PDB file of C-alpha atoms and ligand atoms in Angstrom:
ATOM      1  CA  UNK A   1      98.034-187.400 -71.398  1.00  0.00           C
ATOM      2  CA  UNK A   2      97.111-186.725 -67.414  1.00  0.00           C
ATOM      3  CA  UNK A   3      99.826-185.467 -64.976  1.00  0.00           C
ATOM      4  CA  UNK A   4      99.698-184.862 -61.696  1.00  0.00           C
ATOM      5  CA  UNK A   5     102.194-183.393 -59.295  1.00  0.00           C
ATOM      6  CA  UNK A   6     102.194-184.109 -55.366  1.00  0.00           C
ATOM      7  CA  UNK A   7     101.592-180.865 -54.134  1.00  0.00           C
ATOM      8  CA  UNK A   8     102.459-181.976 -50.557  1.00  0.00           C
ATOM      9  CA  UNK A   9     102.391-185.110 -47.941  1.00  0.00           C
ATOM     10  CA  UNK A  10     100.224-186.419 -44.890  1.00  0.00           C
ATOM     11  CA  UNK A  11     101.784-187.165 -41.626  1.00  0.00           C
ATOM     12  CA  UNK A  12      99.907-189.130 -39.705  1.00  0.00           C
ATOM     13  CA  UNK A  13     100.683-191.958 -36.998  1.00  0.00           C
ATOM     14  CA  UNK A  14     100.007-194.860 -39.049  1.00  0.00           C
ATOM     15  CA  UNK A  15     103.068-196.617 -40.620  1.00  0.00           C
ATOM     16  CA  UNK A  16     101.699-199.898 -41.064  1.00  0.00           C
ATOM     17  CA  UNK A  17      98.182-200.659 -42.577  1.00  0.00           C
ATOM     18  CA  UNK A  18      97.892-203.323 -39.273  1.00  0.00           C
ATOM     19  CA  UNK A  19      95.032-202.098 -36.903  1.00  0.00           C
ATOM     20  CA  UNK A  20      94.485-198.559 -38.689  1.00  0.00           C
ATOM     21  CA  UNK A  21      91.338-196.670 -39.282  1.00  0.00           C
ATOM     22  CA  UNK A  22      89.214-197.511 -42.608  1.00  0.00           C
ATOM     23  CA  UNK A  23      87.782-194.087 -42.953  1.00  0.00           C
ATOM     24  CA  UNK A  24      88.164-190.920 -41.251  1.00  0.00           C
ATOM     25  CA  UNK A  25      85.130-191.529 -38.763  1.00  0.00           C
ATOM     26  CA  UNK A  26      86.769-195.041 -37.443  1.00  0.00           C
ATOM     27  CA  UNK A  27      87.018-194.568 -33.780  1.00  0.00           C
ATOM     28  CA  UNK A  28      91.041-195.409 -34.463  1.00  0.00           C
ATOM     29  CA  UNK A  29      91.117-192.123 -36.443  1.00  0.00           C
ATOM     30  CA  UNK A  30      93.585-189.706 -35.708  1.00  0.00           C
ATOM     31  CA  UNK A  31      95.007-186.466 -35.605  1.00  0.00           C
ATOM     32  CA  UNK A  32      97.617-185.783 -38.479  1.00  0.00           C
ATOM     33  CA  UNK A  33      99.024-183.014 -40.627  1.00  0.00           C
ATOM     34  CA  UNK A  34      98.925-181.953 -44.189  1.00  0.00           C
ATOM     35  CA  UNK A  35     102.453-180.260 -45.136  1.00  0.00           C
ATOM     36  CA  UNK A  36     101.763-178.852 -48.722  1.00  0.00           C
ATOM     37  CA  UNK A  37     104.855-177.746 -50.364  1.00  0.00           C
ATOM     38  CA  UNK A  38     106.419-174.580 -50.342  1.00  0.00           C
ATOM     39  CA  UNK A  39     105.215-173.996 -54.148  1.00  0.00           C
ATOM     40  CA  UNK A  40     101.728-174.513 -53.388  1.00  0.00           C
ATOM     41  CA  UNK A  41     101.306-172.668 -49.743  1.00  0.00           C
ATOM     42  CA  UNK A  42     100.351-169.761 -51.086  1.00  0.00           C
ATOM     43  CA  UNK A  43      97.030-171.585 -52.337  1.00  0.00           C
ATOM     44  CA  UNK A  44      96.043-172.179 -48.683  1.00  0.00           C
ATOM     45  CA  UNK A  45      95.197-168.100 -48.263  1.00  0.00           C
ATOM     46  CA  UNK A  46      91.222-168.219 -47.052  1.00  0.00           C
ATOM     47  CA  UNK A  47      91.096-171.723 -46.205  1.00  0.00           C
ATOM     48  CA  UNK A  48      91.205-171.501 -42.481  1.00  0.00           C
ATOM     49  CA  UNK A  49      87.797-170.012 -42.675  1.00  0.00           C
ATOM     50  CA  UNK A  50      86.664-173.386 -43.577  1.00  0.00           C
ATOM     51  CA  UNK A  51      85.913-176.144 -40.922  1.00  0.00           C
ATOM     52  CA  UNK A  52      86.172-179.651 -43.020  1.00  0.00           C
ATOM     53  CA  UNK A  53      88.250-180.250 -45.918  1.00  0.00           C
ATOM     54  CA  UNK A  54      88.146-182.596 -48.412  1.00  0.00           C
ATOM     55  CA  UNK A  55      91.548-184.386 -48.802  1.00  0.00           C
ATOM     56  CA  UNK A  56      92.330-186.417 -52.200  1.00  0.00           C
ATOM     57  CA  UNK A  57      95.918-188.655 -52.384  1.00  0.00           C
ATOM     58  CA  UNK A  58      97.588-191.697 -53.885  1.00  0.00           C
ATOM     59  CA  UNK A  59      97.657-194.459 -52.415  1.00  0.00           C
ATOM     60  CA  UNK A  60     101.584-194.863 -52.227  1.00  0.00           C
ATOM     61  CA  UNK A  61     101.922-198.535 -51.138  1.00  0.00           C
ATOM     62  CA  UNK A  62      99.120-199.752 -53.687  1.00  0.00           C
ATOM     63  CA  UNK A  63     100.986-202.199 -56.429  1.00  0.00           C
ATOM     64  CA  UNK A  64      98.457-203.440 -57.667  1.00  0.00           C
ATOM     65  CA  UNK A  65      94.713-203.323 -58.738  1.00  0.00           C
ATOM     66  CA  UNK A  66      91.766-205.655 -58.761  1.00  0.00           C
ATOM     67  CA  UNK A  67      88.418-205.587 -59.946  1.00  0.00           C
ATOM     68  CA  UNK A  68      86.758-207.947 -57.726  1.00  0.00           C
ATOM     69  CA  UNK A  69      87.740-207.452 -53.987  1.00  0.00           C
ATOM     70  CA  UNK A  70      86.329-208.286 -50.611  1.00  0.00           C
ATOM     71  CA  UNK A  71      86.229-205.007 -48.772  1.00  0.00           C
ATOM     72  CA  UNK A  72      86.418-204.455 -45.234  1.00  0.00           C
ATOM     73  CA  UNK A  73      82.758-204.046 -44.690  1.00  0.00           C
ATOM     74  CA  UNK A  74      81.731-207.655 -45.987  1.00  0.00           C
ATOM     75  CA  UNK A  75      82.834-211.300 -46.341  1.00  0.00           C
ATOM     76  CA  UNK A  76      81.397-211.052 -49.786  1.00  0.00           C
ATOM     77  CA  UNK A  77      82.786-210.324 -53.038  1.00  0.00           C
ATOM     78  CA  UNK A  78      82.247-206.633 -54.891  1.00  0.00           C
ATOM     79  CA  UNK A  79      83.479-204.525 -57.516  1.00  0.00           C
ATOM     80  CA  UNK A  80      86.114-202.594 -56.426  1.00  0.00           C
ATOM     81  CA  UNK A  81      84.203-199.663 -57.961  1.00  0.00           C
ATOM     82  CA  UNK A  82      81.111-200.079 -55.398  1.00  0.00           C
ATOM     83  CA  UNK A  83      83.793-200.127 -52.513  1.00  0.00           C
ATOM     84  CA  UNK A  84      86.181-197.710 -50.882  1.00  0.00           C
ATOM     85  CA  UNK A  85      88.854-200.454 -51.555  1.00  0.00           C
ATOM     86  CA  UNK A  86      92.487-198.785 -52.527  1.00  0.00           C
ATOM     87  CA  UNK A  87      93.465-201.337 -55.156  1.00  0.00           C
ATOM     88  CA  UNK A  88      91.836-199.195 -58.006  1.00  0.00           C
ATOM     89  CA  UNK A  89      93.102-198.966 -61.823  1.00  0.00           C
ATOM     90  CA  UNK A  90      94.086-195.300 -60.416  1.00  0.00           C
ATOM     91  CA  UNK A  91      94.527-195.630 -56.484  1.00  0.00           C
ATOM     92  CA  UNK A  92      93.515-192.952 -55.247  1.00  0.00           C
ATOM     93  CA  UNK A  93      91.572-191.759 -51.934  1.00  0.00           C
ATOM     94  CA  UNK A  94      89.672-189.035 -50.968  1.00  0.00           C
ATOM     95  CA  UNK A  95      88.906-188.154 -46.795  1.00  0.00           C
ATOM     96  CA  UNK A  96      86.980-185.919 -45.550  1.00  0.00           C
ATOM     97  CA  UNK A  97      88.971-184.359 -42.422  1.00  0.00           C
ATOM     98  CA  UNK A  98      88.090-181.801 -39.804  1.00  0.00           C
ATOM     99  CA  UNK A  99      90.548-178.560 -40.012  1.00  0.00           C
ATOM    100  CA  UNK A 100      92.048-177.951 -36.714  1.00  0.00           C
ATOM    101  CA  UNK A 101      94.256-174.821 -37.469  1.00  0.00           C
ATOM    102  CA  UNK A 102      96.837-173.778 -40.168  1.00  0.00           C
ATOM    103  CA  UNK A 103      99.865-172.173 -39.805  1.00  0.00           C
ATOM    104  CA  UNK A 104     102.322-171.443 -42.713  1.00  0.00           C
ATOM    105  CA  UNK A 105     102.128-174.456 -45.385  1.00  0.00           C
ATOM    106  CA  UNK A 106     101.169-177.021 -42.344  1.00  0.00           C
ATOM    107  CA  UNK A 107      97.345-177.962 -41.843  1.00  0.00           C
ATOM    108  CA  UNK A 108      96.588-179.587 -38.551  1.00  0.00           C
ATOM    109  CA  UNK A 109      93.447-182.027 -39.055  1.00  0.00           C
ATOM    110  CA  UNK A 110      91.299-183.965 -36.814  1.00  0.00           C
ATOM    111  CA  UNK A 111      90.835-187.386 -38.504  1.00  0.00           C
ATOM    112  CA  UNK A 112      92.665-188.997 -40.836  1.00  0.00           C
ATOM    113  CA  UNK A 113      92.490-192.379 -42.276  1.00  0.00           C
ATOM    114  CA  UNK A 114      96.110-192.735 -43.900  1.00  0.00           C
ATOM    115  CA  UNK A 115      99.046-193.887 -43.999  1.00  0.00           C
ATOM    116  CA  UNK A 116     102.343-191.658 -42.950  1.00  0.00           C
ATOM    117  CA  UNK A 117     103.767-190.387 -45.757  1.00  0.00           C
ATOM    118  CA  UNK A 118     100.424-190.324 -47.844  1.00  0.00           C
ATOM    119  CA  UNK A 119     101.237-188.043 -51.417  1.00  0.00           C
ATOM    120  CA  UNK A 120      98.692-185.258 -51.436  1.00  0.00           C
ATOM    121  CA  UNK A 121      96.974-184.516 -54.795  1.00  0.00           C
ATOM    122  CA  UNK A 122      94.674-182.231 -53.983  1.00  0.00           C
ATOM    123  CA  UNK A 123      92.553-180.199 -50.992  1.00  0.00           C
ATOM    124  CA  UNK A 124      88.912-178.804 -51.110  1.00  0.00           C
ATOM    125  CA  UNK A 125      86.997-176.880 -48.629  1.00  0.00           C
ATOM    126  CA  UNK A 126      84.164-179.229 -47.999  1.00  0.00           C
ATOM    127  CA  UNK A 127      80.495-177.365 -48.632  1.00  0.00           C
ATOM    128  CA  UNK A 128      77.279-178.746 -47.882  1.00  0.00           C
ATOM    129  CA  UNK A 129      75.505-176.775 -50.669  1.00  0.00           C
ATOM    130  CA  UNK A 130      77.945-178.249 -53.272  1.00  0.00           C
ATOM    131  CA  UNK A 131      78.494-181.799 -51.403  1.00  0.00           C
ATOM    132  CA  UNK A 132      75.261-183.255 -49.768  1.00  0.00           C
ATOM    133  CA  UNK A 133      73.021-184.196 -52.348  1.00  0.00           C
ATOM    134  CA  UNK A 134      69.213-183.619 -51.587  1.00  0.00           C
ATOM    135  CA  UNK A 135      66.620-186.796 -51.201  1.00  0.00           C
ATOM    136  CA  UNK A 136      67.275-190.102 -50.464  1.00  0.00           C
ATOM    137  CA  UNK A 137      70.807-191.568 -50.966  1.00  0.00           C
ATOM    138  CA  UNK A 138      70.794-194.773 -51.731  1.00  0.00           C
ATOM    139  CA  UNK A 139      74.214-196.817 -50.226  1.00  0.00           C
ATOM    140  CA  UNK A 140      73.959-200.491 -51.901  1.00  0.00           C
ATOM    141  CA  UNK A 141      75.388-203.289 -49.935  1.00  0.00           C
ATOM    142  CA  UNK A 142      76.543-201.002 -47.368  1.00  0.00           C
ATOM    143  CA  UNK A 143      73.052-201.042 -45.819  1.00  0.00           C
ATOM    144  CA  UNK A 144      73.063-201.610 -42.551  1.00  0.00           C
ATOM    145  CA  UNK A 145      77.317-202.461 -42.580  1.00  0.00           C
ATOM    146  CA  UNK A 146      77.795-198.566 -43.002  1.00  0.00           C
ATOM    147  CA  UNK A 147      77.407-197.730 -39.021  1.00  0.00           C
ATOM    148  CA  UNK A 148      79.967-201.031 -38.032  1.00  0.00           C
ATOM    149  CA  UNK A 149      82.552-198.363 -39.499  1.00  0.00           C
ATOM    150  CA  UNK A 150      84.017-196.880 -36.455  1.00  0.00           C
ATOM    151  CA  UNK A 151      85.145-200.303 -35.091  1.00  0.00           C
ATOM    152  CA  UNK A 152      86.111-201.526 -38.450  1.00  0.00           C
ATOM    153  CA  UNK A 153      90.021-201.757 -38.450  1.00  0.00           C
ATOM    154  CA  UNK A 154      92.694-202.127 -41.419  1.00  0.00           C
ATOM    155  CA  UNK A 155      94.648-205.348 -42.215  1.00  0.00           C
ATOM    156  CA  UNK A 156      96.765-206.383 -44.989  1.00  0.00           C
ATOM    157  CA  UNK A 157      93.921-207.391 -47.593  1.00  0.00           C
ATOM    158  CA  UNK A 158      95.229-205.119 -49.821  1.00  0.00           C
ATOM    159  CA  UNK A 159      98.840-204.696 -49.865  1.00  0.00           C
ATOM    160  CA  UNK A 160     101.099-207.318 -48.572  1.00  0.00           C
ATOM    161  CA  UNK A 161     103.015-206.850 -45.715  1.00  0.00           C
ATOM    162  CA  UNK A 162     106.542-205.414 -45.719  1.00  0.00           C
ATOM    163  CA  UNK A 163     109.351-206.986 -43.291  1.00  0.00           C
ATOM    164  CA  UNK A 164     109.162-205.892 -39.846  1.00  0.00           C
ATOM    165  CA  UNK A 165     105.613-204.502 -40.364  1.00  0.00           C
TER     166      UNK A 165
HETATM  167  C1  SAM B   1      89.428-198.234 -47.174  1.00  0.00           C
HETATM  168  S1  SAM B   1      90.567-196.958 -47.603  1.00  0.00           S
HETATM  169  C2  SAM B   1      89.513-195.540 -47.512  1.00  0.00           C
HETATM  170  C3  SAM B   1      90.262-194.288 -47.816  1.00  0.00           C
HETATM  171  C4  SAM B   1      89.390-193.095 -48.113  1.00  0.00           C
HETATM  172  N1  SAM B   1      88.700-192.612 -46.943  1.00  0.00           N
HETATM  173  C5  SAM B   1      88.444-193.373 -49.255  1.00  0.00           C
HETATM  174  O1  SAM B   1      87.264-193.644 -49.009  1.00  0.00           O
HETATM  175  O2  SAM B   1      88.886-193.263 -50.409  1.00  0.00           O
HETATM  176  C6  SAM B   1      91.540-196.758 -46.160  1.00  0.00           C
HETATM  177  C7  SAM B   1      92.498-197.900 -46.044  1.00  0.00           C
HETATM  178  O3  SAM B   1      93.436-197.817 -47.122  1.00  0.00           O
HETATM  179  C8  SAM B   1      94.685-198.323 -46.709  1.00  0.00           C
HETATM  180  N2  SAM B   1      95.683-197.253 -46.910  1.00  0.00           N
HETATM  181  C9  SAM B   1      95.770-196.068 -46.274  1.00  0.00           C
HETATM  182  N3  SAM B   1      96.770-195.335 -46.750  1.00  0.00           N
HETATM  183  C10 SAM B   1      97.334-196.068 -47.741  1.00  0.00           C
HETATM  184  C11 SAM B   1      98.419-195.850 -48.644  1.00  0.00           C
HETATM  185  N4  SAM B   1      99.112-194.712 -48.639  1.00  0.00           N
HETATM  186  N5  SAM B   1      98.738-196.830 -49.518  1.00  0.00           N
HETATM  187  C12 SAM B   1      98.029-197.993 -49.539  1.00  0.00           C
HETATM  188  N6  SAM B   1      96.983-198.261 -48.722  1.00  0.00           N
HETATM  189  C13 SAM B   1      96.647-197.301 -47.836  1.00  0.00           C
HETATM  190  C14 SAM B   1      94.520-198.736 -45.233  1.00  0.00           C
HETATM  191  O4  SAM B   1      94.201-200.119 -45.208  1.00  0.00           O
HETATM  192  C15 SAM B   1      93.339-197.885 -44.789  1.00  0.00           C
HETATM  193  O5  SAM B   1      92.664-198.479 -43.703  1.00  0.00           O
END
């Protein structure tokens, strides 16, 4: 059996999926905060040394997933598994955000591509050494479509649309 716990939440400015970023480098992207519960602050001793962090959360308003989707980046059809959809068998997301300051259990960040309320999972300094894989990096169907990212904006593909959003 897997269990998780939330170990905190993300605020950001984005309470309806309408018009928000896609990924953290959309030029939409915003500055938010990661509050990580009182239980788990003491974990974030060292980590202001770090400049990125790698953020991984649930997507909250997911109900659903699907295994064929049309993703933000293309008209076509994909598996969800070659995409950065969030209607996955286990929705869950993972942004890579810059670290503005922290104070207490509250981390200021840069960019964020989320939702208000986001559940955190879990936080990792980001390292080049460990992250960036060496030679050529192959990115599928995103050829070419990768770079239309920053102007790319969110819609309701995914989760339907609540009243009054
Ligand atoms: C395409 S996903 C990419 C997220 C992450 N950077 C990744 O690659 O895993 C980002 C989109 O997920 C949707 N989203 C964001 N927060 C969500 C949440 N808490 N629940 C459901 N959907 C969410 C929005 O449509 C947002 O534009």
């Amino acid at each position: 059996m897997m269990e998780f716990v939330e170990i905190g939440k993300i605020h950001s400015e984005f309470k309806t999926l309408n018009n928000m970023p896609i990924q953290p480098t959309g030029e939409k992207s915003l500055k938010g905060e990661i509050v990580i519960n009182e239980e788990y602050a003491e974990g974030l001793k060292d980590l202001e040394e770090f400049s990125h962090l790698i953020v991984i959360y649930f997507f909250h308003e997911v109900k659903e997933h699907k295994l064929i989707v049309k993703p933000f980046m293309d008209d076509a059809k994909r598996g969800v598994f070659s995409t950065r959809a969030p209607v996955r068998p286990n929705p869950i997301g993972l942004s890579v955000v810059e670290i503005e300051k922290i104070k207490g259990n509250i981390i200021y960040i840069k960019n964020i591509d989320v939702l208000d309320q986001t559940p955190v999972l879990d936080i990792k300094p980001l390292v080049p050494d460990f992250d960036f894989p060496k030679g050529e990096i192959k990115v599928g169907w995103l050829e070419n479509r990768s770079k239309g990212v920053k102007e790319k904006e969110s819609d309701h593909r995914f989760v339907q649309k609540k009243e009054g959003n």
